[in-house]
């Protein structure tokens, strides 16, 4: 099997990846920053540091357009200059993304380009919209969910628009870090 297309997402126990009212200037929504407290340990030798280093070892990024914009387009560099493929429904004429970022409107083309760019390294997926599109198309191999011990009570859900049917998952790893459980699931074929 080639290197996986893997979603990396911090999520509250009630399924939210951002608090209520996420928007420019309040990118994580109200209280959404709580989902990323575990990153305070990202430079440690412990579990949170291990998971963070694994994420930065990816060879390309697939991002949803909304995530890309809310993140300030990462100034064209998510990490180490790896290519960023932004899955979007449309591209405005003259809108050229910065640095290593490229807009792609077709989900299969996006995945193919990201895999080619990543070589033998995993591809990191960011954003609920991108994750849902890849799941619907059967193109997401794994999900690394950083499950944070909090109930946000509202906000942006990760799995809102998957459509009918279900997706079976297999837990392949669970690591307990400070303030978070990192769970990796393999997406089983439908």
CSV table of C-alpha atoms in Angstrom, one decimal:
chain,number,residue,atom,x,y,z
A,1,UNK,CA,0.0,0.0,0.0
A,2,UNK,CA,1.2,3.5,-0.8
A,3,UNK,CA,1.6,6.0,2.0
A,4,UNK,CA,-1.8,6.9,3.5
A,5,UNK,CA,-4.0,9.9,2.9
A,6,UNK,CA,-4.5,10.7,6.6
A,7,UNK,CA,-6.8,13.3,8.3
A,8,UNK,CA,-5.2,15.0,11.3
A,9,UNK,CA,-7.9,16.7,13.5
A,10,UNK,CA,-8.3,17.9,17.0
A,11,UNK,CA,-11.9,17.3,18.1
A,12,UNK,CA,-14.0,17.7,21.3
A,13,UNK,CA,-15.7,14.7,22.7
A,14,UNK,CA,-19.0,16.0,21.3
A,15,UNK,CA,-17.6,16.1,17.8
A,16,UNK,CA,-16.6,19.7,17.2
A,17,UNK,CA,-13.4,20.9,15.6
A,18,UNK,CA,-14.0,24.6,16.3
A,19,UNK,CA,-16.2,26.4,18.8
A,20,UNK,CA,-19.3,28.5,17.9
A,21,UNK,CA,-18.9,31.5,15.6
A,22,UNK,CA,-15.6,30.5,13.9
A,23,UNK,CA,-14.6,33.2,11.4
A,24,UNK,CA,-11.8,35.5,10.4
A,25,UNK,CA,-10.4,37.0,13.6
A,26,UNK,CA,-11.8,34.2,15.7
A,27,UNK,CA,-10.6,31.3,13.6
A,28,UNK,CA,-11.2,28.6,16.2
A,29,UNK,CA,-14.5,29.9,17.4
A,30,UNK,CA,-15.4,30.7,21.0
A,31,UNK,CA,-13.4,28.5,23.3
A,32,UNK,CA,-12.1,26.5,20.3
A,33,UNK,CA,-8.5,27.1,21.3
A,34,UNK,CA,-9.1,24.6,24.1
A,35,UNK,CA,-8.8,21.9,21.4
A,36,UNK,CA,-5.1,22.7,20.9
A,37,UNK,CA,-3.8,22.9,24.5
A,38,UNK,CA,-2.1,19.5,23.9
A,39,UNK,CA,0.3,21.3,21.4
A,40,UNK,CA,1.9,23.0,24.4
A,41,UNK,CA,3.8,19.6,24.7
A,42,UNK,CA,4.6,19.4,21.0
A,43,UNK,CA,8.4,19.8,21.6
A,44,UNK,CA,8.4,17.1,24.3
A,45,UNK,CA,9.6,13.5,24.1
A,46,UNK,CA,6.2,12.4,25.3
A,47,UNK,CA,3.2,11.2,23.3
A,48,UNK,CA,2.1,14.7,22.2
A,49,UNK,CA,5.6,15.4,20.9
A,50,UNK,CA,5.7,12.1,19.1
A,51,UNK,CA,2.3,12.7,17.3
A,52,UNK,CA,3.3,16.2,16.4
A,53,UNK,CA,6.6,15.1,14.8
A,54,UNK,CA,4.7,12.4,12.9
A,55,UNK,CA,2.4,15.1,11.5
A,56,UNK,CA,5.3,17.2,10.4
A,57,UNK,CA,6.9,14.2,8.6
A,58,UNK,CA,4.1,14.2,6.0
A,59,UNK,CA,5.0,15.0,2.4
A,60,UNK,CA,2.0,17.0,1.3
A,61,UNK,CA,-1.1,18.7,2.6
A,62,UNK,CA,-4.7,18.5,1.3
A,63,UNK,CA,-6.8,21.3,2.8
A,64,UNK,CA,-10.3,22.4,2.5
A,65,UNK,CA,-10.7,26.0,1.1
A,66,UNK,CA,-12.3,27.3,4.3
A,67,UNK,CA,-9.6,26.0,6.5
A,68,UNK,CA,-6.9,27.4,4.2
A,69,UNK,CA,-8.5,30.8,4.3
A,70,UNK,CA,-9.1,30.9,8.1
A,71,UNK,CA,-5.4,29.8,8.6
A,72,UNK,CA,-4.3,32.9,6.6
A,73,UNK,CA,-3.3,30.6,3.7
A,74,UNK,CA,-0.4,29.5,6.0
A,75,UNK,CA,1.5,32.2,4.2
A,76,UNK,CA,2.1,29.5,1.5
A,77,UNK,CA,4.0,27.1,3.8
A,78,UNK,CA,2.2,24.7,6.1
A,79,UNK,CA,5.4,23.0,7.1
A,80,UNK,CA,8.9,22.5,5.5
A,81,UNK,CA,7.7,23.8,2.2
A,82,UNK,CA,5.6,20.7,1.4
A,83,UNK,CA,3.1,21.2,-1.4
A,84,UNK,CA,-0.4,22.3,-0.3
A,85,UNK,CA,-3.4,21.2,-2.4
A,86,UNK,CA,-6.5,23.2,-1.6
A,87,UNK,CA,-9.7,21.4,-2.5
A,88,UNK,CA,-12.2,24.0,-3.5
A,89,UNK,CA,-15.4,24.2,-5.5
A,90,UNK,CA,-14.3,27.2,-7.6
A,91,UNK,CA,-11.3,29.4,-8.2
A,92,UNK,CA,-11.7,33.2,-8.8
A,93,UNK,CA,-9.7,34.4,-11.8
A,94,UNK,CA,-6.5,36.0,-10.7
A,95,UNK,CA,-6.6,34.3,-7.2
A,96,UNK,CA,-3.1,32.8,-7.0
A,97,UNK,CA,-2.4,31.0,-3.7
A,98,UNK,CA,1.0,31.8,-2.1
A,99,UNK,CA,4.1,29.6,-1.9
A,100,UNK,CA,3.6,25.9,-2.3
A,101,UNK,CA,-0.2,26.1,-2.4
A,102,UNK,CA,-2.3,25.2,-5.4
A,103,UNK,CA,-6.1,25.1,-5.9
A,104,UNK,CA,-7.7,21.9,-7.2
A,105,UNK,CA,-11.4,21.5,-7.9
A,106,UNK,CA,-11.6,17.8,-8.5
A,107,UNK,CA,-11.2,15.5,-5.4
A,108,UNK,CA,-9.6,12.6,-7.3
A,109,UNK,CA,-7.1,14.9,-9.0
A,110,UNK,CA,-6.3,16.5,-5.7
A,111,UNK,CA,-5.5,13.2,-4.1
A,112,UNK,CA,-3.5,12.0,-7.1
A,113,UNK,CA,-1.4,15.2,-7.1
A,114,UNK,CA,-0.9,15.1,-3.3
A,115,UNK,CA,0.2,11.4,-3.4
A,116,UNK,CA,2.6,12.0,-6.2
A,117,UNK,CA,4.1,15.0,-4.4
A,118,UNK,CA,4.4,13.2,-1.1
A,119,UNK,CA,6.2,10.2,-2.5
A,120,UNK,CA,6.6,7.6,0.2
A,121,UNK,CA,5.4,9.9,3.0
A,122,UNK,CA,1.8,10.2,4.2
A,123,UNK,CA,-0.4,13.0,3.0
A,124,UNK,CA,-1.9,15.3,5.8
A,125,UNK,CA,-5.6,16.3,5.4
A,126,UNK,CA,-6.9,19.4,7.1
A,127,UNK,CA,-10.5,20.6,7.4
A,128,UNK,CA,-14.0,19.1,7.8
A,129,UNK,CA,-15.0,19.9,4.2
A,130,UNK,CA,-12.0,18.2,2.7
A,131,UNK,CA,-12.3,15.2,5.1
A,132,UNK,CA,-16.0,14.8,4.2
A,133,UNK,CA,-15.3,15.0,0.4
A,134,UNK,CA,-12.5,12.4,0.6
A,135,UNK,CA,-14.6,10.1,2.7
A,136,UNK,CA,-17.6,10.3,0.3
A,137,UNK,CA,-15.2,9.6,-2.6
A,138,UNK,CA,-13.6,6.6,-0.7
A,139,UNK,CA,-10.2,8.3,-0.9
A,140,UNK,CA,-9.4,8.8,2.8
A,141,UNK,CA,-7.2,6.0,4.2
A,142,UNK,CA,-6.8,7.0,7.8
A,143,UNK,CA,-8.0,9.4,10.5
A,144,UNK,CA,-5.8,10.6,13.3
A,145,UNK,CA,-8.3,12.1,15.8
A,146,UNK,CA,-6.8,14.1,18.7
A,147,UNK,CA,-9.8,13.6,21.0
A,148,UNK,CA,-9.7,16.4,23.6
A,149,UNK,CA,-11.4,15.9,27.0
A,150,UNK,CA,-14.0,18.7,26.6
A,151,UNK,CA,-17.6,19.2,25.5
A,152,UNK,CA,-17.7,22.4,23.5
A,153,UNK,CA,-21.5,22.2,23.3
A,154,UNK,CA,-21.6,23.7,19.8
A,155,UNK,CA,-19.5,24.8,16.9
A,156,UNK,CA,-18.3,23.3,13.7
A,157,UNK,CA,-18.8,19.5,13.6
A,158,UNK,CA,-16.3,17.3,11.8
A,159,UNK,CA,-18.7,14.8,10.3
A,160,UNK,CA,-21.8,16.9,9.4
A,161,UNK,CA,-22.4,16.2,5.7
A,162,UNK,CA,-21.3,12.6,4.9
A,163,UNK,CA,-24.6,11.6,3.4
A,164,UNK,CA,-26.5,8.3,3.7
A,165,UNK,CA,-24.8,5.1,4.8
A,166,UNK,CA,-22.1,4.5,7.2
A,167,UNK,CA,-18.3,4.4,7.3
A,168,UNK,CA,-16.6,1.5,9.1
A,169,UNK,CA,-13.4,2.2,10.9
A,170,UNK,CA,-10.7,0.1,12.5
A,171,UNK,CA,-8.8,1.5,15.5
A,172,UNK,CA,-5.1,0.8,14.8
A,173,UNK,CA,-3.5,3.0,17.5
A,174,UNK,CA,-4.5,4.8,20.7
A,175,UNK,CA,-1.9,7.0,22.6
A,176,UNK,CA,-2.8,8.8,25.8
A,177,UNK,CA,-1.1,12.3,26.0
A,178,UNK,CA,-1.6,15.1,28.5
A,179,UNK,CA,-5.1,16.4,27.9
A,180,UNK,CA,-5.8,14.3,24.8
A,181,UNK,CA,-6.1,10.8,23.4
A,182,UNK,CA,-4.6,10.4,19.9
A,183,UNK,CA,-6.5,7.7,18.0
A,184,UNK,CA,-5.7,6.5,14.6
A,185,UNK,CA,-8.4,4.8,12.6
A,186,UNK,CA,-8.1,3.0,9.3
A,187,UNK,CA,-11.1,3.7,7.0
A,188,UNK,CA,-12.4,0.3,5.8
A,189,UNK,CA,-13.5,-0.2,2.2
A,190,UNK,CA,-17.2,0.1,1.6
